[in-house]
PDB file of C-alpha atoms in Angstrom:
ATOM      1  CA  UNK A  14      77.813 117.679 100.214  1.00 76.00           C
ATOM      2  CA  UNK A  15      78.915 114.813 102.384  1.00 80.00           C
ATOM      3  CA  UNK A  16      82.520 115.155 103.804  1.00 80.00           C
ATOM      4  CA  UNK A  17      83.872 111.405 104.422  1.00 86.00           C
ATOM      5  CA  UNK A  18      87.119 111.704 106.592  1.00 90.00           C
ATOM      6  CA  UNK A  19      89.896 108.905 106.202  1.00 90.00           C
ATOM      7  CA  UNK A  20      90.004 108.486 109.885  1.00 91.00           C
ATOM      8  CA  UNK A  21      86.108 107.599 110.520  1.00 92.00           C
ATOM      9  CA  UNK A  22      86.006 105.503 107.545  1.00 93.00           C
ATOM     10  CA  UNK A  23      88.950 103.314 108.993  1.00 92.00           C
ATOM     11  CA  UNK A  24      87.406 103.383 112.456  1.00 93.00           C
ATOM     12  CA  UNK A  25      84.381 102.001 110.792  1.00 94.00           C
ATOM     13  CA  UNK A  26      86.181  98.885 109.025  1.00 93.00           C
ATOM     14  CA  UNK A  27      88.049  98.156 112.618  1.00 91.00           C
ATOM     15  CA  UNK A  28      85.026  98.128 114.022  1.00 93.00           C
ATOM     16  CA  UNK A  29      83.063  95.993 111.384  1.00 93.00           C
ATOM     17  CA  UNK A  30      86.102  93.620 111.070  1.00 90.00           C
ATOM     18  CA  UNK A  31      87.226  93.143 115.179  1.00 88.00           C
ATOM     19  CA  UNK A  32      83.337  93.422 116.353  1.00 89.00           C
ATOM     20  CA  UNK A  33      84.904  95.101 119.098  1.00 88.00           C
ATOM     21  CA  UNK A  34      85.892  98.726 120.506  1.00 88.00           C
ATOM     22  CA  UNK A  35      88.485  97.535 122.242  1.00 86.00           C
ATOM     23  CA  UNK A  36      90.014  95.331 119.742  1.00 85.00           C
ATOM     24  CA  UNK A  37      89.683  97.982 116.943  1.00 88.00           C
ATOM     25  CA  UNK A  38      91.805 100.283 119.670  1.00 84.00           C
ATOM     26  CA  UNK A  39      94.383  97.949 119.580  1.00 76.00           C
ATOM     27  CA  UNK A  40      94.648  97.431 115.849  1.00 80.00           C
ATOM     28  CA  UNK A  41      94.199 101.293 115.074  1.00 82.00           C
ATOM     29  CA  UNK A  42      96.220 102.673 118.258  1.00 75.00           C
ATOM     30  CA  UNK A  43      93.413 104.751 119.041  1.00 81.00           C
ATOM     31  CA  UNK A  44      91.553 105.154 122.175  1.00 86.00           C
ATOM     32  CA  UNK A  45      87.883 103.495 122.194  1.00 88.00           C
ATOM     33  CA  UNK A  46      86.503 107.126 122.904  1.00 90.00           C
ATOM     34  CA  UNK A  47      88.220 108.599 120.109  1.00 90.00           C
ATOM     35  CA  UNK A  48      86.712 105.264 117.311  1.00 92.00           C
ATOM     36  CA  UNK A  49      83.559 106.247 119.081  1.00 92.00           C
ATOM     37  CA  UNK A  50      83.170 110.049 118.368  1.00 93.00           C
ATOM     38  CA  UNK A  51      84.754 109.359 114.768  1.00 93.00           C
ATOM     39  CA  UNK A  52      81.990 107.034 114.068  1.00 94.00           C
ATOM     40  CA  UNK A  53      79.347 109.025 116.235  1.00 94.00           C
ATOM     41  CA  UNK A  54      80.386 112.091 113.379  1.00 93.00           C
ATOM     42  CA  UNK A  55      80.298 109.703 110.387  1.00 92.00           C
ATOM     43  CA  UNK A  56      76.686 108.966 111.445  1.00 92.00           C
ATOM     44  CA  UNK A  57      75.215 112.222 111.292  1.00 92.00           C
ATOM     45  CA  UNK A  58      76.974 113.457 108.438  1.00 90.00           C
ATOM     46  CA  UNK A  59      75.337 110.343 106.550  1.00 92.00           C
ATOM     47  CA  UNK A  60      72.067 110.267 108.795  1.00 93.00           C
ATOM     48  CA  UNK A  61      71.912 106.995 109.321  1.00 93.00           C
ATOM     49  CA  UNK A  62      73.519 103.996 111.858  1.00 95.00           C
ATOM     50  CA  UNK A  63      76.132 102.321 110.713  1.00 94.00           C
ATOM     51  CA  UNK A  64      76.032 100.143 113.787  1.00 94.00           C
ATOM     52  CA  UNK A  65      73.589  98.725 115.926  1.00 92.00           C
ATOM     53  CA  UNK A  66      75.005  98.918 119.701  1.00 88.00           C
ATOM     54  CA  UNK A  67      74.214  96.978 123.030  1.00 86.00           C
ATOM     55  CA  UNK A  68      75.683  96.950 126.309  1.00 80.00           C
ATOM     56  CA  UNK A  69      77.116  93.419 124.807  1.00 81.00           C
ATOM     57  CA  UNK A  70      78.042  93.550 121.711  1.00 85.00           C
ATOM     58  CA  UNK A  71      77.944  95.755 118.276  1.00 91.00           C
ATOM     59  CA  UNK A  72      76.565  94.414 115.188  1.00 93.00           C
ATOM     60  CA  UNK A  73      76.406  96.522 111.821  1.00 94.00           C
ATOM     61  CA  UNK A  74      72.693  97.505 110.659  1.00 94.00           C
ATOM     62  CA  UNK A  75      71.605  96.582 107.052  1.00 94.00           C
ATOM     63  CA  UNK A  76      72.808 100.258 105.902  1.00 94.00           C
ATOM     64  CA  UNK A  77      76.362  99.589 107.665  1.00 93.00           C
ATOM     65  CA  UNK A  78      76.420  96.274 106.010  1.00 94.00           C
ATOM     66  CA  UNK A  79      75.472  97.821 102.432  1.00 95.00           C
ATOM     67  CA  UNK A  80      78.234 100.700 103.275  1.00 93.00           C
ATOM     68  CA  UNK A  81      81.253  98.539 104.440  1.00 94.00           C
ATOM     69  CA  UNK A  82      82.367  97.119 100.894  1.00 93.00           C
ATOM     70  CA  UNK A  83      82.112 100.958  99.490  1.00 94.00           C
ATOM     71  CA  UNK A  84      84.553 102.260 102.537  1.00 93.00           C
ATOM     72  CA  UNK A  85      86.609  99.266 102.786  1.00 92.00           C
ATOM     73  CA  UNK A  86      86.938  99.858  98.498  1.00 93.00           C
ATOM     74  CA  UNK A  87      87.722 103.850  99.217  1.00 92.00           C
ATOM     75  CA  UNK A  88      90.319 103.118 102.552  1.00 90.00           C
ATOM     76  CA  UNK A  89      92.163 100.318  99.624  1.00 87.00           C
ATOM     77  CA  UNK A  90      92.167 103.879  96.774  1.00 88.00           C
ATOM     78  CA  UNK A  91      93.515 105.817  99.727  1.00 86.00           C
ATOM     79  CA  UNK A  92      96.293 103.494 100.829  1.00 80.00           C
ATOM     80  CA  UNK A  93      96.967 103.433  96.820  1.00 79.00           C
ATOM     81  CA  UNK A  94      97.443 107.078  96.907  1.00 82.00           C
ATOM     82  CA  UNK A  95      99.391 107.527  99.671  1.00 76.00           C
ATOM     83  CA  UNK A  96     101.550 104.856  98.543  1.00 72.00           C
ATOM     84  CA  UNK A  97     102.694 106.000  95.352  1.00 71.00           C
ATOM     85  CA  UNK A  98     103.005 109.843  96.834  1.00 72.00           C
ATOM     86  CA  UNK A  99     105.134 108.327  99.165  1.00 65.00           C
ATOM     87  CA  UNK A 100     107.302 106.796  96.723  1.00 62.00           C
ATOM     88  CA  UNK A 101     108.741 110.015  95.336  1.00 65.00           C
ATOM     89  CA  UNK A 102     108.643 111.584  98.588  1.00 61.00           C
ATOM     90  CA  UNK A 103     111.403 109.601 100.919  1.00 63.00           C
ATOM     91  CA  UNK A 104     114.137 111.813 101.648  1.00 60.00           C
ATOM     92  CA  UNK A 105     118.239 110.802 101.220  1.00 64.00           C
ATOM     93  CA  UNK A 106     119.660 108.794 104.453  1.00 69.00           C
ATOM     94  CA  UNK A 107     117.924 106.075 106.157  1.00 83.00           C
ATOM     95  CA  UNK A 108     118.683 103.475 107.343  1.00 90.00           C
ATOM     96  CA  UNK A 109     116.267 100.575 107.115  1.00 94.00           C
ATOM     97  CA  UNK A 110     116.647  97.149 108.964  1.00 96.00           C
ATOM     98  CA  UNK A 111     114.479  94.089 107.325  1.00 96.00           C
ATOM     99  CA  UNK A 112     114.302  90.926 109.136  1.00 96.00           C
ATOM    100  CA  UNK A 113     113.987  88.093 107.125  1.00 94.00           C
ATOM    101  CA  UNK A 114     113.844  84.008 107.624  1.00 92.00           C
ATOM    102  CA  UNK A 115     115.255  81.656 105.650  1.00 86.00           C
ATOM    103  CA  UNK A 116     112.550  81.341 102.641  1.00 84.00           C
ATOM    104  CA  UNK A 117     114.175  78.973 100.284  1.00 78.00           C
ATOM    105  CA  UNK A 118     116.920  79.303  96.834  1.00 72.00           C
ATOM    106  CA  UNK A 119     113.625  79.773  94.839  1.00 76.00           C
ATOM    107  CA  UNK A 120     111.598  82.629  96.152  1.00 80.00           C
ATOM    108  CA  UNK A 121     110.666  85.782  94.513  1.00 84.00           C
ATOM    109  CA  UNK A 122     110.863  88.387  97.377  1.00 88.00           C
ATOM    110  CA  UNK A 123     114.513  88.978  96.798  1.00 86.00           C
ATOM    111  CA  UNK A 124     114.038  90.291  93.339  1.00 89.00           C
ATOM    112  CA  UNK A 125     110.956  92.424  94.540  1.00 91.00           C
ATOM    113  CA  UNK A 126     113.019  93.610  97.272  1.00 91.00           C
ATOM    114  CA  UNK A 127     116.322  94.283  93.817  1.00 91.00           C
ATOM    115  CA  UNK A 128     113.893  96.300  92.684  1.00 91.00           C
ATOM    116  CA  UNK A 129     112.701  98.718  95.425  1.00 89.00           C
ATOM    117  CA  UNK A 130     116.534  99.194  96.155  1.00 90.00           C
ATOM    118  CA  UNK A 131     117.265 100.217  92.444  1.00 89.00           C
ATOM    119  CA  UNK A 132     113.541 102.399  92.913  1.00 86.00           C
ATOM    120  CA  UNK A 133     114.798 104.195  95.980  1.00 85.00           C
ATOM    121  CA  UNK A 134     118.957 104.408  96.169  1.00 86.00           C
ATOM    122  CA  UNK A 135     118.491 106.776  99.095  1.00 83.00           C
ATOM    123  CA  UNK A 136     117.425 104.345 101.287  1.00 89.00           C
ATOM    124  CA  UNK A 137     120.491 102.222 102.797  1.00 90.00           C
ATOM    125  CA  UNK A 138     118.831  98.311 103.407  1.00 93.00           C
ATOM    126  CA  UNK A 139     120.487  96.306 105.746  1.00 94.00           C
ATOM    127  CA  UNK A 140     119.491  92.434 105.569  1.00 91.00           C
ATOM    128  CA  UNK A 141     119.021  90.548 108.775  1.00 93.00           C
ATOM    129  CA  UNK A 142     118.076  86.769 108.381  1.00 92.00           C
ATOM    130  CA  UNK A 143     116.572  85.198 111.477  1.00 92.00           C
ATOM    131  CA  UNK A 144     113.605  82.816 112.689  1.00 92.00           C
ATOM    132  CA  UNK A 145     110.042  84.074 113.453  1.00 94.00           C
ATOM    133  CA  UNK A 146     110.066  83.554 117.061  1.00 93.00           C
ATOM    134  CA  UNK A 147     113.463  86.311 116.883  1.00 94.00           C
ATOM    135  CA  UNK A 148     111.978  88.711 114.493  1.00 96.00           C
ATOM    136  CA  UNK A 149     108.627  88.971 116.114  1.00 96.00           C
ATOM    137  CA  UNK A 150     110.611  90.519 119.566  1.00 96.00           C
ATOM    138  CA  UNK A 151     113.067  92.378 117.641  1.00 96.00           C
ATOM    139  CA  UNK A 152     110.039  94.332 115.450  1.00 96.00           C
ATOM    140  CA  UNK A 153     108.258  94.852 118.919  1.00 96.00           C
ATOM    141  CA  UNK A 154     111.751  96.438 120.441  1.00 96.00           C
ATOM    142  CA  UNK A 155     112.385  97.915 117.300  1.00 94.00           C
ATOM    143  CA  UNK A 156     115.384  97.016 116.387  1.00 96.00           C
ATOM    144  CA  UNK A 157     113.988  95.901 113.094  1.00 97.00           C
ATOM    145  CA  UNK A 158     111.740  97.846 111.021  1.00 97.00           C
ATOM    146  CA  UNK A 159     109.760  95.495 109.234  1.00 97.00           C
ATOM    147  CA  UNK A 160     110.035  91.625 109.199  1.00 97.00           C
ATOM    148  CA  UNK A 161     109.438  88.733 106.656  1.00 97.00           C
ATOM    149  CA  UNK A 162     107.776  85.683 108.999  1.00 96.00           C
ATOM    150  CA  UNK A 163     105.886  82.982 108.398  1.00 94.00           C
ATOM    151  CA  UNK A 164     102.851  81.061 110.188  1.00 94.00           C
ATOM    152  CA  UNK A 165     101.944  77.383 109.242  1.00 93.00           C
ATOM    153  CA  UNK A 166      99.307  75.385 109.304  1.00 93.00           C
ATOM    154  CA  UNK A 167      97.180  72.865 107.270  1.00 92.00           C
ATOM    155  CA  UNK A 168      95.641  73.662 104.197  1.00 84.00           C
ATOM    156  CA  UNK A 169      91.947  75.374 104.724  1.00 81.00           C
ATOM    157  CA  UNK A 170      92.716  76.135 108.310  1.00 84.00           C
ATOM    158  CA  UNK A 171      94.564  79.545 107.719  1.00 83.00           C
ATOM    159  CA  UNK A 172      95.907  81.468 110.728  1.00 85.00           C
ATOM    160  CA  UNK A 173      99.023  84.077 110.352  1.00 89.00           C
ATOM    161  CA  UNK A 174      99.704  87.228 111.800  1.00 91.00           C
ATOM    162  CA  UNK A 175      96.468  89.485 110.705  1.00 87.00           C
ATOM    163  CA  UNK A 176      94.875  88.854 113.543  1.00 86.00           C
ATOM    164  CA  UNK A 177      97.088  90.569 115.763  1.00 91.00           C
ATOM    165  CA  UNK A 178      96.367  93.909 115.937  1.00 90.00           C
ATOM    166  CA  UNK A 179     100.195  94.874 117.367  1.00 93.00           C
ATOM    167  CA  UNK A 180     100.837  94.071 113.850  1.00 95.00           C
ATOM    168  CA  UNK A 181     100.440  95.280 110.092  1.00 94.00           C
ATOM    169  CA  UNK A 182     100.493  92.757 108.120  1.00 94.00           C
ATOM    170  CA  UNK A 183     100.100  90.838 104.232  1.00 93.00           C
ATOM    171  CA  UNK A 184     101.119  87.631 103.340  1.00 92.00           C
ATOM    172  CA  UNK A 185     103.200  87.807 100.249  1.00 91.00           C
ATOM    173  CA  UNK A 186     104.529  83.808  99.595  1.00 89.00           C
ATOM    174  CA  UNK A 187     102.200  80.582 100.709  1.00 90.00           C
ATOM    175  CA  UNK A 188     103.970  77.314  99.707  1.00 91.00           C
ATOM    176  CA  UNK A 189     103.278  73.509 100.302  1.00 94.00           C
ATOM    177  CA  UNK A 190     105.569  71.536 102.518  1.00 95.00           C
ATOM    178  CA  UNK A 191     106.612  68.022 100.668  1.00 96.00           C
ATOM    179  CA  UNK A 192     107.645  64.643 102.055  1.00 97.00           C
ATOM    180  CA  UNK A 193     111.447  64.444 100.906  1.00 97.00           C
ATOM    181  CA  UNK A 194     112.963  60.947 100.788  1.00 96.00           C
ATOM    182  CA  UNK A 195     115.939  59.398  98.687  1.00 96.00           C
ATOM    183  CA  UNK A 196     114.868  57.634  95.441  1.00 93.00           C
ATOM    184  CA  UNK A 197     115.498  54.470  97.057  1.00 92.00           C
ATOM    185  CA  UNK A 198     113.255  54.954  99.918  1.00 95.00           C
ATOM    186  CA  UNK A 199     109.818  52.849  99.948  1.00 94.00           C
ATOM    187  CA  UNK A 200     107.929  55.722  99.968  1.00 96.00           C
ATOM    188  CA  UNK A 201     109.487  57.264  96.892  1.00 94.00           C
ATOM    189  CA  UNK A 202     106.756  55.836  94.323  1.00 93.00           C
ATOM    190  CA  UNK A 203     103.696  56.774  96.125  1.00 95.00           C
ATOM    191  CA  UNK A 204     102.024  59.468  94.443  1.00 95.00           C
ATOM    192  CA  UNK A 205     100.812  61.215  97.148  1.00 96.00           C
ATOM    193  CA  UNK A 206     101.446  60.632 101.045  1.00 96.00           C
ATOM    194  CA  UNK A 207      99.531  60.721 104.020  1.00 96.00           C
ATOM    195  CA  UNK A 208     100.978  61.091 107.533  1.00 96.00           C
ATOM    196  CA  UNK A 209      99.504  58.048 108.586  1.00 94.00           C
ATOM    197  CA  UNK A 210     101.836  56.738 106.177  1.00 95.00           C
ATOM    198  CA  UNK A 211     104.664  58.087 108.078  1.00 96.00           C
ATOM    199  CA  UNK A 212     104.486  55.995 111.055  1.00 93.00           C
ATOM    200  CA  UNK A 213     107.716  54.011 111.181  1.00 92.00           C
ATOM    201  CA  UNK A 214     109.951  56.525 109.775  1.00 95.00           C
ATOM    202  CA  UNK A 215     113.233  58.351 110.904  1.00 96.00           C
ATOM    203  CA  UNK A 216     113.313  62.318 110.255  1.00 97.00           C
ATOM    204  CA  UNK A 217     115.776  64.559 109.643  1.00 97.00           C
ATOM    205  CA  UNK A 218     114.482  68.013 110.845  1.00 95.00           C
ATOM    206  CA  UNK A 219     116.301  71.688 110.488  1.00 91.00           C
ATOM    207  CA  UNK A 220     117.415  72.565 114.519  1.00 87.00           C
ATOM    208  CA  UNK A 221     114.892  73.981 117.133  1.00 86.00           C
ATOM    209  CA  UNK A 222     115.993  77.554 116.396  1.00 86.00           C
ATOM    210  CA  UNK A 223     113.022  76.971 113.554  1.00 89.00           C
ATOM    211  CA  UNK A 224     110.098  77.069 115.780  1.00 90.00           C
ATOM    212  CA  UNK A 225     107.374  77.507 114.060  1.00 92.00           C
ATOM    213  CA  UNK A 226     108.573  74.814 111.647  1.00 92.00           C
ATOM    214  CA  UNK A 227     109.459  72.400 114.295  1.00 92.00           C
ATOM    215  CA  UNK A 228     106.001  73.366 115.824  1.00 93.00           C
ATOM    216  CA  UNK A 229     103.845  72.678 112.955  1.00 94.00           C
ATOM    217  CA  UNK A 230     105.254  69.675 111.663  1.00 95.00           C
ATOM    218  CA  UNK A 231     105.204  68.199 115.301  1.00 94.00           C
ATOM    219  CA  UNK A 232     101.671  68.766 115.504  1.00 95.00           C
ATOM    220  CA  UNK A 233     100.263  67.221 112.811  1.00 95.00           C
ATOM    221  CA  UNK A 234     102.341  64.357 113.233  1.00 95.00           C
ATOM    222  CA  UNK A 235     101.186  63.596 116.369  1.00 95.00           C
ATOM    223  CA  UNK A 236      97.428  64.531 115.724  1.00 95.00           C
ATOM    224  CA  UNK A 237      98.009  61.284 113.648  1.00 94.00           C
ATOM    225  CA  UNK A 238      99.227  59.418 116.110  1.00 94.00           C
ATOM    226  CA  UNK A 239     102.800  59.565 115.288  1.00 94.00           C
ATOM    227  CA  UNK A 240     105.485  59.965 117.668  1.00 92.00           C
ATOM    228  CA  UNK A 241     108.565  61.004 115.576  1.00 92.00           C
ATOM    229  CA  UNK A 242     111.959  59.808 115.913  1.00 93.00           C
ATOM    230  CA  UNK A 243     114.461  62.451 115.019  1.00 94.00           C
ATOM    231  CA  UNK A 244     117.603  60.803 113.911  1.00 92.00           C
ATOM    232  CA  UNK A 245     119.702  64.019 112.679  1.00 94.00           C
ATOM    233  CA  UNK A 246     119.011  68.023 113.224  1.00 93.00           C
ATOM    234  CA  UNK A 247     120.732  70.294 110.602  1.00 93.00           C
ATOM    235  CA  UNK A 248     121.676  73.954 110.726  1.00 87.00           C
ATOM    236  CA  UNK A 249     120.790  74.431 106.719  1.00 88.00           C
ATOM    237  CA  UNK A 250     117.968  72.799 104.473  1.00 88.00           C
ATOM    238  CA  UNK A 251     121.441  71.935 102.450  1.00 89.00           C
ATOM    239  CA  UNK A 252     122.284  69.674 105.063  1.00 93.00           C
ATOM    240  CA  UNK A 253     118.779  68.000 105.603  1.00 94.00           C
ATOM    241  CA  UNK A 254     118.593  67.633 102.035  1.00 93.00           C
ATOM    242  CA  UNK A 255     122.659  65.948 101.898  1.00 94.00           C
ATOM    243  CA  UNK A 256     121.349  63.422 104.547  1.00 95.00           C
ATOM    244  CA  UNK A 257     117.787  62.463 103.250  1.00 96.00           C
ATOM    245  CA  UNK A 258     119.838  61.975  99.505  1.00 94.00           C
ATOM    246  CA  UNK A 259     122.120  59.156 101.579  1.00 94.00           C
ATOM    247  CA  UNK A 260     118.806  57.645 102.775  1.00 94.00           C
ATOM    248  CA  UNK A 261     119.464  58.229 106.574  1.00 95.00           C
ATOM    249  CA  UNK A 262     116.157  59.595 106.875  1.00 96.00           C
ATOM    250  CA  UNK A 263     112.867  61.601 105.368  1.00 97.00           C
ATOM    251  CA  UNK A 264     111.731  65.041 105.879  1.00 97.00           C
ATOM    252  CA  UNK A 265     109.372  67.592 105.256  1.00 97.00           C
ATOM    253  CA  UNK A 266     110.553  70.249 103.547  1.00 94.00           C
ATOM    254  CA  UNK A 267     108.943  73.564 101.877  1.00 90.00           C
ATOM    255  CA  UNK A 268     108.741  73.268  98.110  1.00 85.00           C
ATOM    256  CA  UNK A 269     110.639  76.799  97.471  1.00 86.00           C
ATOM    257  CA  UNK A 270     113.532  75.003  99.827  1.00 84.00           C
ATOM    258  CA  UNK A 271     114.233  72.031  98.055  1.00 86.00           C
ATOM    259  CA  UNK A 272     116.383  71.667  95.661  1.00 81.00           C
ATOM    260  CA  UNK A 273     115.800  68.460  93.368  1.00 77.00           C
ATOM    261  CA  UNK A 274     118.062  66.306  91.787  1.00 82.00           C
ATOM    262  CA  UNK A 275     118.323  62.463  90.938  1.00 85.00           C
ATOM    263  CA  UNK A 276     118.920  61.156  94.173  1.00 91.00           C
ATOM    264  CA  UNK A 277     115.570  63.127  95.889  1.00 94.00           C
ATOM    265  CA  UNK A 278     111.945  62.235  95.357  1.00 94.00           C
ATOM    266  CA  UNK A 279     109.560  64.896  96.021  1.00 95.00           C
ATOM    267  CA  UNK A 280     106.078  63.975  97.452  1.00 96.00           C
ATOM    268  CA  UNK A 281     102.500  65.996  98.236  1.00 96.00           C
ATOM    269  CA  UNK A 282     100.577  65.532 101.064  1.00 97.00           C
ATOM    270  CA  UNK A 283      97.219  65.022 100.388  1.00 95.00           C
ATOM    271  CA  UNK A 284      96.542  67.771 103.148  1.00 95.00           C
ATOM    272  CA  UNK A 285      99.624  69.718 103.255  1.00 95.00           C
ATOM    273  CA  UNK A 286     101.190  72.181 105.625  1.00 95.00           C
ATOM    274  CA  UNK A 287     101.244  75.666 104.255  1.00 94.00           C
ATOM    275  CA  UNK A 288     104.167  78.168 104.753  1.00 92.00           C
ATOM    276  CA  UNK A 289     102.439  81.266 104.910  1.00 93.00           C
ATOM    277  CA  UNK A 290     105.010  84.049 104.892  1.00 93.00           C
ATOM    278  CA  UNK A 291     104.082  87.667 105.500  1.00 95.00           C
ATOM    279  CA  UNK A 292     105.938  90.719 105.823  1.00 96.00           C
ATOM    280  CA  UNK A 293     104.387  92.839 109.043  1.00 97.00           C
ATOM    281  CA  UNK A 294     105.497  95.951 110.821  1.00 97.00           C
ATOM    282  CA  UNK A 295     104.634  97.355 113.853  1.00 95.00           C
ATOM    283  CA  UNK A 296     101.362  99.192 114.394  1.00 93.00           C
ATOM    284  CA  UNK A 297     101.779 102.740 115.693  1.00 89.00           C
ATOM    285  CA  UNK A 298     100.085 106.103 114.930  1.00 85.00           C
ATOM    286  CA  UNK A 299     103.237 107.366 112.775  1.00 88.00           C
ATOM    287  CA  UNK A 300     105.016 105.263 111.091  1.00 90.00           C
ATOM    288  CA  UNK A 301     108.037 106.244 109.438  1.00 89.00           C
ATOM    289  CA  UNK A 302     107.651 107.368 105.518  1.00 87.00           C
ATOM    290  CA  UNK A 303     110.914 104.652 104.292  1.00 89.00           C
ATOM    291  CA  UNK A 304     109.028 101.780 106.119  1.00 93.00           C
ATOM    292  CA  UNK A 305     105.963 102.373 105.079  1.00 91.00           C
ATOM    293  CA  UNK A 306     107.110 102.963 101.118  1.00 90.00           C
ATOM    294  CA  UNK A 307     108.853  99.747 101.387  1.00 93.00           C
ATOM    295  CA  UNK A 308     105.794  97.992 103.423  1.00 94.00           C
ATOM    296  CA  UNK A 309     103.682  99.091 100.438  1.00 91.00           C
ATOM    297  CA  UNK A 310     106.040  98.468  97.677  1.00 90.00           C
ATOM    298  CA  UNK A 311     106.859  94.571  98.453  1.00 91.00           C
ATOM    299  CA  UNK A 312     103.190  93.897  99.577  1.00 89.00           C
ATOM    300  CA  UNK A 313     101.483  95.113  95.906  1.00 84.00           C
ATOM    301  CA  UNK A 314     104.792  93.980  94.006  1.00 80.00           C
ATOM    302  CA  UNK A 315     104.452  90.818  95.856  1.00 76.00           C
ATOM    303  CA  UNK A 316     100.668  90.193  95.364  1.00 64.00           C
ATOM    304  CA  UNK A 317     101.165  90.006  91.860  1.00 57.00           C
ATOM    305  CA  UNK A 318     103.842  87.448  91.885  1.00 53.00           C
ATOM    306  CA  UNK A 319     101.969  84.963  93.637  1.00 52.00           C
TER     307      UNK A 319
END
């Protein structure tokens, strides 16, 4: 009988994902020698070579390519079993600090958090609203246990925290950005917008603390030869929308943040920016059970509602 250890399977999956023992060691918080020993032990147990190793690279063998989907499937089942068990084993008295970006008034995440709180009354949850650029160092400093953060990119150009070995992350929400104008604005009649249409426009934005938003929006405008003129910076999305309704300028905003009314026109882009909201936690050898439980619940439930 063959005995498979979860740790061995995790090592194979990580090395296959990152193509490097170094990156896999960062991701798993294990030494490279430990990862290598686990893989060699599994190869000996199975009687095959999973990886082909040279001084410069490590690649999957034919057998490894066939086994990898099965290994990932086993790890997924193992994770689900652990998550189900954890949900019934959280002792009382835990305080969970959750950092979150502003997601807009139409998101489903808050409902899922409420469900979790009802099912786990022993966990006291504290919400801290901030920005991605502030929440990342807070997570690294362990002043925040879990965080909802965002990445922004043009559709089909996905780049998010899943490639950062410091964190464990899962996308819980994706929403496109729209152009918002007043109903009387010349662009309001367009069915769709190209960024080149915005060449002579005046913009209203949120304040610069929302760095991910500013970096993404300004980059896409600059890439289309536009040096945006910002008339107003507002501390809240509500203020941005009010100024747009008064025809003080146009805005580029998430669909979840826009409260439609008869004073606003909401126009999709041909190639929209996407806000990819992820739940992330610090990647460490021993994750406290109440943190892991919250992460697992939000990852699972949010994915079903996306």
